[in-house]
Every structure is written in C-alpha cells, then in structure tokens.
XYZ file of C-alpha atoms in Angstrom:
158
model
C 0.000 0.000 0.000
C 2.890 2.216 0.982
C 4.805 1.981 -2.748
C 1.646 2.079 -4.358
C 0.199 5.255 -2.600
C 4.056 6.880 -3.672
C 3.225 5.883 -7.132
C -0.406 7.610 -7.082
C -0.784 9.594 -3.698
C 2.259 12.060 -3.956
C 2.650 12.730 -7.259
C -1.558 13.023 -7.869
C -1.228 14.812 -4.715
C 1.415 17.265 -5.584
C -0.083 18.334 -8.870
C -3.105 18.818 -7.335
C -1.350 21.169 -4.896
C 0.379 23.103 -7.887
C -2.754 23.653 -10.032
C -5.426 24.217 -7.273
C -3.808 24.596 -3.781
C -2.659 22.643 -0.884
C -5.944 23.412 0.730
C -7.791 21.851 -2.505
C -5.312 18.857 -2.140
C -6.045 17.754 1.459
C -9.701 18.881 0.781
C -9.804 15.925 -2.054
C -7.697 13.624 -0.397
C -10.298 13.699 3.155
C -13.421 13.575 0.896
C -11.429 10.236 -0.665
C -10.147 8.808 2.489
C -13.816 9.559 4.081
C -15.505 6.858 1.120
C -12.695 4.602 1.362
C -13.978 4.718 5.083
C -17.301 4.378 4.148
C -16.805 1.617 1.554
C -14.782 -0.790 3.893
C -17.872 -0.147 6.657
C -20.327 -1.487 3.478
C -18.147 -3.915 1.687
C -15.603 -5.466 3.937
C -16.966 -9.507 5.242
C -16.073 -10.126 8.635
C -13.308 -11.653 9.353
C -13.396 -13.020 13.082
C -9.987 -14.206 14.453
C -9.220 -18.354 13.839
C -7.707 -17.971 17.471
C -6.778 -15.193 19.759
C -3.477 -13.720 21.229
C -2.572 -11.973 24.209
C -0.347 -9.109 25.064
C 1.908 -11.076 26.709
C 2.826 -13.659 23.345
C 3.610 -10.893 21.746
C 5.519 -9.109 24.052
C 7.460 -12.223 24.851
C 8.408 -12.391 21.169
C 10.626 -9.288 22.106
C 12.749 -11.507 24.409
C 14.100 -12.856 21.113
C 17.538 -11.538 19.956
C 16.716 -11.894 16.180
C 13.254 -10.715 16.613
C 13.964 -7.388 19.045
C 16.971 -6.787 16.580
C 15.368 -7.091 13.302
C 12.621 -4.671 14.791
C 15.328 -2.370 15.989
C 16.788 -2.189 12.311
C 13.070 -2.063 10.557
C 12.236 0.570 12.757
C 15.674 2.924 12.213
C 15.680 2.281 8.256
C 12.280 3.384 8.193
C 12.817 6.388 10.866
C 15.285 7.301 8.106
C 13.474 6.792 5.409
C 10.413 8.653 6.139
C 12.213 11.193 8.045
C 14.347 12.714 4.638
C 10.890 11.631 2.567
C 9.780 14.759 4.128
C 12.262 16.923 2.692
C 12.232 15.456 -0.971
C 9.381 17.874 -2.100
C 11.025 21.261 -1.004
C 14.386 19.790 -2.037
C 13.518 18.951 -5.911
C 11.730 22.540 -6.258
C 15.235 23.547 -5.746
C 16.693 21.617 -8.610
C 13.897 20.954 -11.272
C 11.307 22.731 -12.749
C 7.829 22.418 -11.316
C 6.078 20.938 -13.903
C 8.491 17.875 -13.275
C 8.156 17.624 -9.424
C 4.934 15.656 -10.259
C 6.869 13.333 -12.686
C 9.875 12.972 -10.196
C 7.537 11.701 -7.858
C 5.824 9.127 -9.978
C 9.457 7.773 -11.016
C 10.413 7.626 -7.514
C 7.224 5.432 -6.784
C 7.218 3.144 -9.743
C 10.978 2.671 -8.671
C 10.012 2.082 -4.981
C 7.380 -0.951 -7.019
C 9.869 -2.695 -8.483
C 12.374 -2.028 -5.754
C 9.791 -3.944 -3.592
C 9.457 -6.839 -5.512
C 12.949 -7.512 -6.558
C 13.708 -7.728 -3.031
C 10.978 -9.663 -2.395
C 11.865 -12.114 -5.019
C 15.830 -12.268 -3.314
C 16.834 -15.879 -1.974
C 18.454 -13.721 0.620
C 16.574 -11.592 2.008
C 19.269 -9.910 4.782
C 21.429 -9.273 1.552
C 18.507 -7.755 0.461
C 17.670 -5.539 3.639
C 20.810 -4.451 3.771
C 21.364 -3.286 0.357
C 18.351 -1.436 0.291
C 19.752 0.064 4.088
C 22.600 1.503 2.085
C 20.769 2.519 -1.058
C 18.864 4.583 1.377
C 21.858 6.107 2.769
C 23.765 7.194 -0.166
C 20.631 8.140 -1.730
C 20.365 10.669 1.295
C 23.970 12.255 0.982
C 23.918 11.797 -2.451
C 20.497 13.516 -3.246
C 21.209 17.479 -2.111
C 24.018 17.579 -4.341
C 22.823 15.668 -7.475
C 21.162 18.615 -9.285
C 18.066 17.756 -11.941
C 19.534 14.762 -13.768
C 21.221 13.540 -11.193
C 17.927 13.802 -8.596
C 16.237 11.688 -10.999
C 18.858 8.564 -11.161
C 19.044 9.170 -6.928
C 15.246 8.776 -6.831
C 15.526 5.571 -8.515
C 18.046 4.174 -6.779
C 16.394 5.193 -3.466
C-alpha cells in the first residue's frame, strides 16, 4: 500500500497542490479517504480471528535476539526513510522545474514498485535488507548535491 500510494498519492497529490492549492489537495484527499472509510464499513466480510493472542505472546516475542533486533533495524531504516521523505518535495523545487516535481515523484514510486518486488523475489533476504539500508543512505547524501539529472537517477536508486 505504501509503494503504491508513492506511485499515485504524492505525485496526484502534488499536482493537485500546484494547479489548485494545498488546501484543494487535502480537501480531495479527506473527501477520498472519508468513502474509502465508508466503503470498507459497506463492503468489507467479517473476518473473526481463527484464534486469539494476548499481550503477553507478543511481548514475549521481544525476548528474542533476532526478533527485538530485526525490529530495531526495521524501525531505524524506516525512521530514516520517512524522516528525509519529508524533505524530498522542497528539495527537488530547488533543482527541477515544477512541472516535473509531479513526474519525479511518480518515477520515484514506480521505482520504490519494483524495488519492492525484486527484493521480495531475493533468496536472501538480509542481503537484500541491507542493500536497500545503504541505497537509502547514499541516496540521502547523495540527493542534495545531485542537481536535476542527477535527482532523478538518486530517486531511482532510493
């Protein structure tokens, strides 16, 4: 949901914002997040739980080396991630034109799609984790100093 909504969400979202306002923006996006709402409350079946869990399995799962570190790592890479994400916006209006910002967006999304599932397709997936860890990294130093074409190649990358 997360690549998908970078593929459609920011880059529908930003040219919304350039031709009608960031107020129109978050105007259309509640109105479309208010009938998704509605249309799970209508559509979605119940789905009662096969068997239940307490807090205490879960938290117990914690207690695990591999499972408190891998959360540790998910949670930092993503911290980062997210973190510059907010920044990309005001950063690109610095190096393309704004008529591209939209289409920088929607590369960086469609990337982020395929990123997903090659990595998802790896027969090793901590190779994988940690590739993507640095692609992330260098995409963040690299990124501020990349100018237009450059931005572009980063975005894939990232």
């Amino acid at each position: 949901a997360v690549p998908l909504g970078s593929v459609l969400g920011v880059p529908l979202g930003t040219l919304v914002g350039q031709l009608a306002g960031w107020r129109t923006a978050f105007l259309l996006l509640g109105l479309l997040s208010l009938g998704t709402a509605a249309a799970l409350l209508v559509f979605t079946p119940s789905l009662p739980p096969e068997e239940s869990t307490r807090p205490t399995v879960l938290f117990g799962l914690l207690r695990r080396h591999g499972v408190r570190s891998g959360l540790i790592v998910t949670f930092l890479v993503v911290l980062a991630h997210f973190g510059t994400y907010t920044y990309l916006t005001p950063l690109l209006r610095d190096v393309v034109r704004p008529g591209l910002l939209s289409l920088y967006l929607l590369v960086y999304g469609v990337a982020g799609i395929a990123g997903t599932f090659l990595a998802g397709a790896s027969r090793r997936p901590r190779l994988a984790f940690a590739v993507a860890a640095a692609a992330i990294a260098a995409s963040v130093f690299v990124l501020p100093h990349a100018g237009a074409a450059g931005a572009l190649a980063v975005l894939v990358v990232w």
